[in-house]
CSV table of C-alpha atoms in Angstrom, one decimal:
chain,number,residue,atom,x,y,z
S,28,UNK,CA,101.8,90.6,58.1
S,29,UNK,CA,104.9,88.9,56.8
S,30,UNK,CA,105.3,87.7,53.2
S,31,UNK,CA,105.9,83.9,52.8
S,32,UNK,CA,109.3,82.7,51.7
S,33,UNK,CA,109.6,82.0,48.0
S,34,UNK,CA,109.4,78.5,46.7
S,35,UNK,CA,112.7,76.6,47.2
S,36,UNK,CA,113.0,74.9,43.8
S,37,UNK,CA,111.5,75.1,40.3
S,38,UNK,CA,110.7,72.2,38.0
S,39,UNK,CA,113.4,69.8,36.7
S,40,UNK,CA,115.9,71.4,34.3
S,41,UNK,CA,115.4,74.9,35.6
S,42,UNK,CA,117.9,76.9,37.7
S,43,UNK,CA,116.7,77.2,41.3
S,44,UNK,CA,116.8,80.7,42.7
S,45,UNK,CA,117.7,81.4,46.3
S,46,UNK,CA,114.7,82.2,48.5
S,47,UNK,CA,113.8,85.8,49.1
S,48,UNK,CA,114.4,87.1,52.7
S,49,UNK,CA,111.2,87.1,54.6
S,50,UNK,CA,109.6,90.5,54.3
S,51,UNK,CA,106.8,92.4,56.1
S,52,UNK,CA,104.2,93.0,53.3
S,53,UNK,CA,103.0,96.3,54.7
S,54,UNK,CA,106.4,98.1,55.3
S,55,UNK,CA,108.8,96.0,53.3
S,56,UNK,CA,111.0,95.6,56.4
S,57,UNK,CA,113.1,92.5,56.6
S,58,UNK,CA,111.7,90.3,59.4
S,59,UNK,CA,115.3,89.2,60.3
S,60,UNK,CA,116.2,92.9,60.8
S,61,UNK,CA,113.1,93.5,63.0
S,62,UNK,CA,114.0,90.4,65.1
S,63,UNK,CA,117.6,91.8,65.6
S,64,UNK,CA,116.2,95.2,66.6
S,65,UNK,CA,113.8,93.6,69.1
S,66,UNK,CA,116.7,91.6,70.6
S,67,UNK,CA,118.8,94.7,70.9
S,68,UNK,CA,116.0,96.6,72.6
S,69,UNK,CA,115.5,93.7,75.0
S,70,UNK,CA,119.3,93.6,75.8
S,71,UNK,CA,119.3,97.3,76.8
S,72,UNK,CA,115.8,97.2,78.5
S,73,UNK,CA,116.5,94.3,80.8
S,74,UNK,CA,119.2,94.9,83.4
S,75,UNK,CA,121.0,92.4,85.5
S,76,UNK,CA,121.8,93.3,89.1
S,77,UNK,CA,125.0,92.6,90.9
S,78,UNK,CA,125.2,92.0,94.6
S,79,UNK,CA,125.5,95.6,95.5
S,80,UNK,CA,122.4,96.5,93.4
S,81,UNK,CA,120.5,93.6,94.9
S,82,UNK,CA,121.4,95.0,98.4
S,83,UNK,CA,120.1,98.4,97.4
S,84,UNK,CA,116.9,96.9,96.1
S,85,UNK,CA,116.4,95.1,99.4
S,86,UNK,CA,117.2,98.2,101.4
S,87,UNK,CA,114.6,100.2,99.6
S,88,UNK,CA,112.0,97.5,99.9
S,89,UNK,CA,112.8,97.1,103.6
S,90,UNK,CA,112.4,100.8,104.1
S,91,UNK,CA,109.0,100.8,102.4
S,92,UNK,CA,107.8,97.8,104.5
S,93,UNK,CA,109.0,99.4,107.7
S,94,UNK,CA,107.3,102.7,106.8
S,95,UNK,CA,104.0,100.8,106.2
S,96,UNK,CA,104.4,99.2,109.6
S,97,UNK,CA,104.6,102.6,111.1
S,98,UNK,CA,101.5,103.8,109.2
S,99,UNK,CA,99.7,100.8,110.7
S,100,UNK,CA,100.9,101.8,114.1
S,101,UNK,CA,99.8,105.4,113.6
S,102,UNK,CA,96.0,104.7,113.9
S,103,UNK,CA,95.7,100.9,113.6
S,104,UNK,CA,93.7,101.2,110.4
S,105,UNK,CA,95.8,98.9,108.2
S,106,UNK,CA,95.6,95.2,109.0
S,107,UNK,CA,98.5,94.1,111.3
S,108,UNK,CA,99.1,90.9,109.3
S,109,UNK,CA,98.8,92.2,105.7
S,110,UNK,CA,99.5,90.7,102.3
S,111,UNK,CA,101.1,93.0,99.7
S,112,UNK,CA,101.5,92.3,96.0
S,113,UNK,CA,104.8,93.6,94.7
S,114,UNK,CA,104.9,94.1,90.9
S,115,UNK,CA,107.9,94.8,88.8
S,116,UNK,CA,107.2,98.1,86.9
S,117,UNK,CA,105.3,101.2,87.9
S,118,UNK,CA,101.7,102.1,87.4
S,119,UNK,CA,102.7,104.0,84.2
S,120,UNK,CA,104.0,100.8,82.8
S,121,UNK,CA,100.5,99.3,82.8
S,122,UNK,CA,101.0,96.7,85.5
S,123,UNK,CA,97.6,97.6,86.9
S,124,UNK,CA,94.5,99.1,85.2
S,125,UNK,CA,94.6,102.7,86.6
S,126,UNK,CA,94.0,105.8,84.6
S,127,UNK,CA,97.2,107.6,83.7
S,128,UNK,CA,95.8,111.1,83.0
S,129,UNK,CA,96.1,112.1,86.7
S,130,UNK,CA,99.7,110.9,87.1
S,131,UNK,CA,102.8,113.2,86.9
S,132,UNK,CA,105.2,112.1,84.2
S,133,UNK,CA,108.3,110.4,85.5
S,134,UNK,CA,111.1,109.2,83.1
S,135,UNK,CA,113.4,106.3,83.6
S,136,UNK,CA,117.0,107.6,83.8
S,137,UNK,CA,115.9,111.2,84.5
S,138,UNK,CA,113.8,110.5,87.6
S,139,UNK,CA,114.4,106.9,88.6
S,140,UNK,CA,116.3,103.8,87.6
S,141,UNK,CA,113.9,101.0,88.7
S,142,UNK,CA,110.2,101.1,89.3
S,143,UNK,CA,107.8,98.9,91.3
S,144,UNK,CA,104.1,98.9,92.2
S,145,UNK,CA,103.0,97.8,95.6
S,146,UNK,CA,99.3,96.9,96.2
S,147,UNK,CA,98.6,97.5,99.9
S,148,UNK,CA,95.2,96.2,101.2
S,149,UNK,CA,93.4,98.7,103.4
S,150,UNK,CA,90.6,96.2,103.9
S,151,UNK,CA,90.6,92.4,103.4
S,152,UNK,CA,87.7,90.0,102.8
S,153,UNK,CA,89.5,86.7,102.9
S,154,UNK,CA,87.0,84.3,104.5
S,155,UNK,CA,84.6,83.6,101.6
S,156,UNK,CA,84.4,80.4,99.6
S,157,UNK,CA,81.5,81.4,97.4
S,158,UNK,CA,81.8,83.8,94.3
S,159,UNK,CA,82.0,87.3,95.7
S,160,UNK,CA,79.0,89.4,94.8
S,161,UNK,CA,79.7,93.2,94.7
S,162,UNK,CA,77.4,96.2,94.7
S,163,UNK,CA,77.4,97.1,91.0
S,164,UNK,CA,74.0,98.8,90.9
S,165,UNK,CA,75.5,102.3,90.8
S,166,UNK,CA,78.5,101.5,88.7
S,167,UNK,CA,79.7,100.9,85.1
S,168,UNK,CA,80.9,97.3,84.3
S,169,UNK,CA,84.1,96.3,85.9
S,170,UNK,CA,83.5,98.8,88.7
S,171,UNK,CA,81.8,98.6,92.1
S,172,UNK,CA,80.9,100.5,95.2
S,173,UNK,CA,81.9,98.9,98.5
S,174,UNK,CA,79.6,99.0,101.6
S,175,UNK,CA,81.2,98.6,105.0
S,176,UNK,CA,78.1,96.5,105.9
S,177,UNK,CA,80.2,93.6,104.8
S,178,UNK,CA,82.5,94.2,107.8
S,179,UNK,CA,82.2,94.2,111.6
S,180,UNK,CA,81.4,97.2,113.8
S,181,UNK,CA,85.1,97.7,114.7
S,182,UNK,CA,86.1,98.1,111.1
S,183,UNK,CA,83.2,100.5,110.4
S,184,UNK,CA,84.3,102.6,113.4
S,185,UNK,CA,87.9,102.7,112.2
S,186,UNK,CA,87.2,103.7,108.6
S,187,UNK,CA,83.9,105.7,108.7
S,188,UNK,CA,85.9,109.0,108.2
S,189,UNK,CA,87.1,107.5,104.9
S,190,UNK,CA,83.5,106.8,103.7
S,191,UNK,CA,80.7,108.6,102.0
S,192,UNK,CA,77.5,108.3,103.9
S,193,UNK,CA,74.1,107.4,102.4
S,194,UNK,CA,71.0,107.6,104.6
S,195,UNK,CA,68.1,105.3,103.6
S,196,UNK,CA,64.4,106.0,103.9
S,197,UNK,CA,64.1,103.3,106.6
S,198,UNK,CA,66.6,105.3,108.7
S,199,UNK,CA,69.6,103.0,108.2
S,200,UNK,CA,73.0,104.6,107.5
S,201,UNK,CA,75.2,103.0,104.9
S,202,UNK,CA,78.9,103.7,104.8
S,203,UNK,CA,80.5,103.4,101.3
S,204,UNK,CA,84.3,103.0,101.3
S,205,UNK,CA,85.7,106.0,99.4
S,206,UNK,CA,88.7,105.5,97.2
S,207,UNK,CA,89.5,109.2,97.1
S,208,UNK,CA,89.2,109.6,100.9
S,209,UNK,CA,91.3,106.5,101.5
S,210,UNK,CA,94.0,107.8,99.2
S,211,UNK,CA,94.0,111.2,101.0
S,212,UNK,CA,94.3,109.4,104.4
S,213,UNK,CA,97.1,107.2,103.0
S,214,UNK,CA,99.1,110.1,101.7
S,215,UNK,CA,98.7,112.1,104.9
S,216,UNK,CA,99.7,109.1,107.0
S,217,UNK,CA,102.7,108.3,104.9
S,218,UNK,CA,103.8,112.0,104.9
S,219,UNK,CA,103.6,112.0,108.8
S,220,UNK,CA,105.6,108.8,109.1
S,221,UNK,CA,108.3,109.9,106.6
S,222,UNK,CA,108.6,113.2,108.5
S,223,UNK,CA,109.2,111.3,111.7
S,224,UNK,CA,111.7,108.9,110.1
S,225,UNK,CA,113.7,111.8,108.7
S,226,UNK,CA,114.0,113.5,112.1
S,227,UNK,CA,116.1,110.5,113.3
S,228,UNK,CA,118.0,109.3,110.2
S,229,UNK,CA,119.8,106.0,110.6
S,230,UNK,CA,123.0,105.0,108.9
S,231,UNK,CA,122.3,103.5,105.4
S,232,UNK,CA,118.7,104.7,105.4
S,233,UNK,CA,117.4,105.5,101.9
S,234,UNK,CA,117.1,109.2,101.0
S,235,UNK,CA,113.4,110.1,100.2
S,236,UNK,CA,113.8,112.2,97.0
S,237,UNK,CA,110.2,112.6,96.2
S,238,UNK,CA,106.7,111.9,97.7
S,239,UNK,CA,103.8,112.8,95.6
S,240,UNK,CA,100.1,112.0,95.5
S,241,UNK,CA,99.2,111.1,91.9
S,242,UNK,CA,95.5,110.8,91.7
S,243,UNK,CA,94.8,108.0,94.1
S,244,UNK,CA,98.3,106.5,94.2
S,245,UNK,CA,101.3,107.6,96.2
S,246,UNK,CA,104.6,107.8,94.4
S,247,UNK,CA,107.8,107.6,96.4
S,248,UNK,CA,111.3,107.9,94.8
S,249,UNK,CA,114.1,106.6,97.1
S,250,UNK,CA,117.8,107.1,96.6
S,251,UNK,CA,119.8,104.2,97.8
S,252,UNK,CA,123.5,104.2,97.1
S,253,UNK,CA,123.7,104.8,93.3
S,254,UNK,CA,120.1,103.7,92.6
S,255,UNK,CA,116.9,105.6,92.5
S,256,UNK,CA,113.8,103.5,92.9
S,257,UNK,CA,110.2,104.5,92.2
S,258,UNK,CA,107.5,102.9,94.3
S,259,UNK,CA,103.9,103.4,93.2
S,260,UNK,CA,101.9,102.5,96.3
S,261,UNK,CA,98.3,101.7,95.7
S,262,UNK,CA,95.7,101.3,98.5
S,263,UNK,CA,93.4,98.5,97.6
S,264,UNK,CA,90.6,96.2,98.9
S,265,UNK,CA,91.7,92.6,98.8
S,266,UNK,CA,89.4,89.6,98.2
S,267,UNK,CA,90.0,85.9,98.2
S,268,UNK,CA,88.1,83.9,95.6
S,269,UNK,CA,86.6,85.2,92.4
S,270,UNK,CA,83.9,87.9,91.6
S,271,UNK,CA,80.6,86.6,90.4
S,272,UNK,CA,80.6,89.1,87.5
S,273,UNK,CA,83.7,87.2,86.0
S,274,UNK,CA,82.3,83.7,86.7
S,275,UNK,CA,81.4,83.0,83.0
S,276,UNK,CA,85.1,83.7,82.0
S,277,UNK,CA,86.1,80.5,83.9
S,278,UNK,CA,83.8,78.5,81.6
S,279,UNK,CA,85.7,79.3,78.5
S,280,UNK,CA,88.9,77.6,77.1
S,281,UNK,CA,92.1,79.6,77.7
S,282,UNK,CA,95.8,79.4,76.8
S,283,UNK,CA,96.8,78.6,80.3
S,284,UNK,CA,94.6,75.5,80.6
S,285,UNK,CA,96.8,72.6,81.7
S,286,UNK,CA,99.8,74.8,82.4
S,287,UNK,CA,98.7,76.3,85.7
S,288,UNK,CA,95.8,75.3,87.9
S,289,UNK,CA,92.5,77.2,88.1
S,290,UNK,CA,93.1,77.6,91.8
S,291,UNK,CA,96.3,79.6,91.0
S,292,UNK,CA,94.4,81.8,88.6
S,293,UNK,CA,91.4,82.6,90.8
S,294,UNK,CA,93.1,82.8,94.2
S,295,UNK,CA,92.1,86.4,94.6
S,296,UNK,CA,91.3,89.8,93.2
S,297,UNK,CA,91.3,93.5,94.2
S,298,UNK,CA,89.4,96.7,94.0
S,299,UNK,CA,91.8,99.5,93.0
S,300,UNK,CA,91.0,103.2,93.5
S,301,UNK,CA,89.9,104.1,89.9
S,302,UNK,CA,86.5,105.0,88.6
S,303,UNK,CA,84.8,104.7,85.2
S,304,UNK,CA,84.6,107.5,82.7
S,305,UNK,CA,81.2,108.7,84.1
S,306,UNK,CA,81.5,107.2,87.5
S,307,UNK,CA,81.5,108.9,90.9
S,308,UNK,CA,85.1,109.2,91.9
S,309,UNK,CA,84.4,109.3,95.6
S,310,UNK,CA,82.6,106.0,95.6
S,311,UNK,CA,83.6,103.8,92.6
S,312,UNK,CA,86.4,101.2,92.6
S,313,UNK,CA,87.7,99.2,89.7
S,314,UNK,CA,88.1,95.5,89.7
S,315,UNK,CA,91.7,94.4,89.3
S,316,UNK,CA,93.0,90.9,88.5
S,317,UNK,CA,96.7,91.7,89.0
S,318,UNK,CA,97.2,88.6,91.1
S,319,UNK,CA,95.8,86.4,88.3
S,320,UNK,CA,97.9,88.2,85.7
S,321,UNK,CA,101.1,87.4,87.6
S,322,UNK,CA,100.2,83.7,87.2
S,323,UNK,CA,99.2,84.0,83.5
S,324,UNK,CA,102.5,85.7,82.7
S,325,UNK,CA,104.3,82.4,83.5
S,326,UNK,CA,102.5,80.9,80.4
S,327,UNK,CA,103.6,83.6,77.9
S,328,UNK,CA,106.6,82.8,75.7
S,329,UNK,CA,109.7,84.9,76.0
S,330,UNK,CA,109.5,86.0,72.3
S,331,UNK,CA,106.0,87.3,72.7
S,332,UNK,CA,107.0,89.1,75.9
S,333,UNK,CA,109.9,90.7,74.1
S,334,UNK,CA,107.6,91.9,71.4
S,335,UNK,CA,105.1,93.2,74.0
S,336,UNK,CA,107.8,95.2,75.8
S,337,UNK,CA,109.1,96.7,72.6
S,338,UNK,CA,105.6,97.6,71.4
S,339,UNK,CA,104.9,99.1,74.8
S,340,UNK,CA,108.0,101.3,74.6
S,341,UNK,CA,106.8,102.6,71.2
S,342,UNK,CA,103.2,103.4,72.2
S,343,UNK,CA,104.1,105.0,75.5
S,344,UNK,CA,105.9,107.7,73.6
S,345,UNK,CA,103.7,107.9,70.5
S,346,UNK,CA,100.3,107.7,72.1
S,347,UNK,CA,100.9,109.9,75.2
S,348,UNK,CA,98.7,112.8,74.0
S,349,UNK,CA,95.8,112.9,74.4
S,350,UNK,CA,95.7,110.2,77.1
S,351,UNK,CA,93.5,107.4,75.7
S,352,UNK,CA,95.6,104.2,75.3
S,353,UNK,CA,97.6,102.8,78.2
S,354,UNK,CA,100.0,99.9,78.3
S,355,UNK,CA,97.3,98.0,80.2
S,356,UNK,CA,95.2,98.0,77.0
S,357,UNK,CA,98.1,96.4,75.1
S,358,UNK,CA,98.5,93.8,77.9
S,359,UNK,CA,94.8,92.9,77.5
S,360,UNK,CA,95.2,92.5,73.7
S,361,UNK,CA,98.2,90.2,74.3
S,362,UNK,CA,96.2,88.0,76.6
S,363,UNK,CA,93.4,87.8,74.0
S,364,UNK,CA,96.0,86.9,71.3
S,365,UNK,CA,97.3,84.1,73.5
S,366,UNK,CA,93.7,82.6,73.6
S,367,UNK,CA,93.2,83.1,69.9
S,368,UNK,CA,96.5,81.7,68.5
S,369,UNK,CA,98.0,78.2,68.7
S,370,UNK,CA,100.5,77.8,71.5
S,371,UNK,CA,103.0,76.1,69.1
S,372,UNK,CA,103.0,79.3,67.0
S,373,UNK,CA,103.4,81.7,70.0
S,374,UNK,CA,106.3,79.5,71.2
S,375,UNK,CA,108.4,80.1,68.2
S,376,UNK,CA,111.6,81.8,69.4
S,377,UNK,CA,112.4,83.7,66.2
S,378,UNK,CA,108.9,85.1,65.7
S,379,UNK,CA,109.2,88.2,67.9
S,380,UNK,CA,108.9,90.4,64.8
S,381,UNK,CA,105.7,88.7,63.7
S,382,UNK,CA,104.3,89.2,67.2
S,383,UNK,CA,105.3,92.9,67.3
S,384,UNK,CA,103.6,93.6,64.0
S,385,UNK,CA,100.6,91.6,65.1
S,386,UNK,CA,100.3,93.6,68.3
S,387,UNK,CA,100.4,96.9,66.4
S,388,UNK,CA,97.7,95.5,64.0
S,389,UNK,CA,95.6,94.4,66.9
S,390,UNK,CA,95.9,97.8,68.7
S,391,UNK,CA,95.0,99.6,65.5
S,392,UNK,CA,92.0,97.3,64.9
S,393,UNK,CA,90.8,98.0,68.5
S,394,UNK,CA,91.0,101.8,67.9
S,395,UNK,CA,89.3,101.8,64.6
S,396,UNK,CA,86.4,99.7,66.0
S,397,UNK,CA,86.6,101.5,69.4
S,398,UNK,CA,86.5,98.1,71.1
S,399,UNK,CA,88.9,96.6,73.6
S,400,UNK,CA,87.3,94.0,75.9
S,401,UNK,CA,88.6,93.5,79.4
S,402,UNK,CA,90.2,90.0,79.4
S,403,UNK,CA,88.5,88.8,82.5
S,404,UNK,CA,85.1,90.6,82.0
S,405,UNK,CA,84.8,90.7,78.2
S,406,UNK,CA,81.4,92.5,78.3
S,407,UNK,CA,83.4,95.5,79.6
S,408,UNK,CA,84.7,97.6,76.6
S,409,UNK,CA,87.7,99.6,77.9
S,410,UNK,CA,87.6,102.0,74.9
S,411,UNK,CA,83.8,102.7,74.9
S,412,UNK,CA,84.2,106.2,76.3
S,413,UNK,CA,86.6,107.5,73.7
S,414,UNK,CA,85.6,110.0,71.1
S,415,UNK,CA,85.8,109.2,67.4
S,416,UNK,CA,88.3,112.0,66.9
S,417,UNK,CA,90.6,110.6,69.6
S,418,UNK,CA,90.6,107.0,68.3
S,419,UNK,CA,91.2,108.0,64.7
S,420,UNK,CA,94.0,110.3,65.7
S,421,UNK,CA,95.8,107.4,67.5
S,422,UNK,CA,94.9,104.9,64.7
S,423,UNK,CA,96.7,107.3,62.3
S,424,UNK,CA,99.7,107.5,64.5
S,425,UNK,CA,99.9,103.7,64.7
S,426,UNK,CA,99.6,103.6,60.9
S,427,UNK,CA,102.9,105.5,60.7
S,428,UNK,CA,104.5,102.9,63.0
S,429,UNK,CA,103.2,100.1,60.9
S,430,UNK,CA,104.6,101.7,57.7
S,431,UNK,CA,108.1,101.8,59.2
S,432,UNK,CA,108.4,99.6,62.3
S,433,UNK,CA,112.2,99.4,62.1
S,434,UNK,CA,112.6,103.2,62.5
S,435,UNK,CA,110.3,103.3,65.5
S,436,UNK,CA,112.2,100.4,67.1
S,437,UNK,CA,115.5,102.2,66.6
S,438,UNK,CA,114.0,105.2,68.3
S,439,UNK,CA,112.9,103.1,71.2
S,440,UNK,CA,116.4,101.6,71.5
S,441,UNK,CA,117.9,105.1,71.6
S,442,UNK,CA,115.6,106.1,74.3
S,443,UNK,CA,116.4,103.2,76.5
S,444,UNK,CA,120.1,103.6,75.8
S,445,UNK,CA,119.9,107.3,76.9
S,446,UNK,CA,118.1,106.3,80.1
S,447,UNK,CA,120.8,103.7,80.8
S,448,UNK,CA,123.5,106.3,80.2
S,449,UNK,CA,121.9,108.6,82.8
S,450,UNK,CA,121.7,105.8,85.3
S,451,UNK,CA,125.4,104.8,84.7
S,452,UNK,CA,126.5,108.4,85.1
S,453,UNK,CA,124.7,108.6,88.5
S,454,UNK,CA,126.3,105.3,89.5
S,455,UNK,CA,129.8,106.6,88.6
S,456,UNK,CA,129.2,109.6,90.8
S,457,UNK,CA,127.9,107.6,93.8
S,458,UNK,CA,129.6,104.3,93.6
S,459,UNK,CA,132.6,105.0,95.8
S,460,UNK,CA,130.8,104.1,98.9
S,461,UNK,CA,128.7,101.0,99.5
S,462,UNK,CA,125.3,101.4,101.2
S,463,UNK,CA,124.6,99.1,104.1
S,464,UNK,CA,121.1,98.0,104.9
S,465,UNK,CA,119.4,100.0,107.7
S,466,UNK,CA,119.3,96.9,109.8
S,467,UNK,CA,123.0,95.9,109.3
S,468,UNK,CA,124.3,99.1,110.9
S,469,UNK,CA,127.3,99.1,108.6
S,470,UNK,CA,128.7,95.9,110.2
S,471,UNK,CA,130.2,92.8,108.7
S,472,UNK,CA,129.1,92.5,105.1
S,473,UNK,CA,128.5,88.8,105.7
S,474,UNK,CA,125.8,89.4,108.2
S,475,UNK,CA,122.3,87.8,107.6
S,476,UNK,CA,121.0,91.0,105.9
S,477,UNK,CA,123.5,90.5,103.1
S,478,UNK,CA,122.5,86.9,102.6
S,479,UNK,CA,118.9,88.0,102.8
S,480,UNK,CA,119.5,90.6,100.1
S,481,UNK,CA,120.9,87.9,97.8
S,482,UNK,CA,117.8,85.7,98.4
S,483,UNK,CA,115.6,88.7,97.7
S,484,UNK,CA,117.3,89.3,94.4
S,485,UNK,CA,115.3,86.3,93.2
S,486,UNK,CA,112.1,88.2,94.1
S,487,UNK,CA,113.0,91.1,91.9
S,488,UNK,CA,114.9,89.6,89.0
S,489,UNK,CA,113.6,86.1,88.7
S,490,UNK,CA,110.1,86.2,90.2
S,491,UNK,CA,108.6,89.6,89.9
S,492,UNK,CA,105.1,90.0,91.1
S,493,UNK,CA,105.1,87.3,93.7
S,494,UNK,CA,102.7,87.5,96.6
S,495,UNK,CA,104.3,88.7,99.8
S,496,UNK,CA,102.7,88.1,103.2
S,497,UNK,CA,104.0,90.6,105.7
S,498,UNK,CA,103.6,90.0,109.4
S,499,UNK,CA,104.4,93.2,111.2
S,500,UNK,CA,104.9,93.6,114.9
S,501,UNK,CA,103.6,97.2,115.6
S,502,UNK,CA,106.1,97.4,118.5
S,503,UNK,CA,109.1,96.6,116.3
S,504,UNK,CA,108.4,98.0,112.9
S,505,UNK,CA,112.1,97.9,112.0
S,506,UNK,CA,111.8,94.1,111.4
S,507,UNK,CA,109.1,93.0,109.1
S,508,UNK,CA,108.7,89.3,108.7
S,509,UNK,CA,107.5,88.2,105.3
S,510,UNK,CA,106.8,85.1,103.2
S,511,UNK,CA,107.2,84.9,99.4
S,512,UNK,CA,104.8,82.2,98.3
S,513,UNK,CA,105.8,79.2,100.5
S,514,UNK,CA,109.3,80.5,101.4
S,515,UNK,CA,109.9,82.2,104.7
S,516,UNK,CA,112.5,85.0,105.2
């Protein structure tokens, strides 16, 4: 990676030479320059929100929660007391492991200014203390079918129209929860609710600019004041505890040992609507450890996160065609690096350039060897299905990055600057009027909603990805009551 600094001094009587600047051996780039470019990228990529923007964020989130309450009221399928996981960043940013080839392309600045992913449990299995055993007989590793036999008759009756039916020789009928049918139902229900909401618009209500079904997720873009917010809403199955197939992972040593408790890491997991390369789309779900990843992120140094974000920006543009590598692969490699390398090394504040170069090397190594183990289920190779031609094409593209990382960083900086300019132009056009929350009815700006918005700013800017428990009264869907970890709002 980087060439060592030259010896500080020669033998006695000789003239000492000043040390060489630290260089990257492969590209000849100065490490100091790469660090500065990463810092510049981070400055433009990370945005700070003022009170008005915080209120707009709250207004959009409040609208989404109220909409989901109305979806629940529509046919009582969703749990009344549900627990959502809100993640900063859309599905295209790799916050969950879902295939990107079925998703329409949205660009920050052009289509939206901020993006979020919301995992919404359609079903919950929260009363189990033992490792959860899933039906993986028909699936590839890291995937599962889900039989409604695990649930009561009422649940089966509610959801049987979203199942595939398998009749056994003994005459019994088994209903398998279908990710595609659930996504179809969810999209139709959301469309009905949004149509009803728009018939009776309230003052300050967000403008629904786009509602699209992207594979098995529903993407909604809301206009609130001068902001456009993308919500990727993912119907999931939620479990407390830990899957038996990932039990051996807990026996290994990890970088988070001693920093967070095992109970925090294994508090729950999900099935997300995504199948394997050769799987049956109507039946197969993918295991997701998004809740655990939120906890692990707390243990990753800021310099490594900066390198990861910069590397992600480079590969999203460079490796977009054909679709083979997603930012989630890069996230997995970063977690493996955290286990492999000393914590004292990863904590170095001025090592962002080393980390960026290392992530590119790691990604290229994974492509050449067609091997990227899932962090939680290492026996699952996430690149196994790719053709030799595809992996070598992407490996060659990465080789060009490795030969001139500074130039690719400058390009990433220009892209994020251009997106920010588009956002600022929109804000200038729409900043003359402030946008009240739908619940504030345009009243006193010091009403509780304003204070709530400021508290909620912590959720988005300081604690992205916190678990939110939402307790919705179906008879008053305008007022969701929710808890962020142990704080009630």
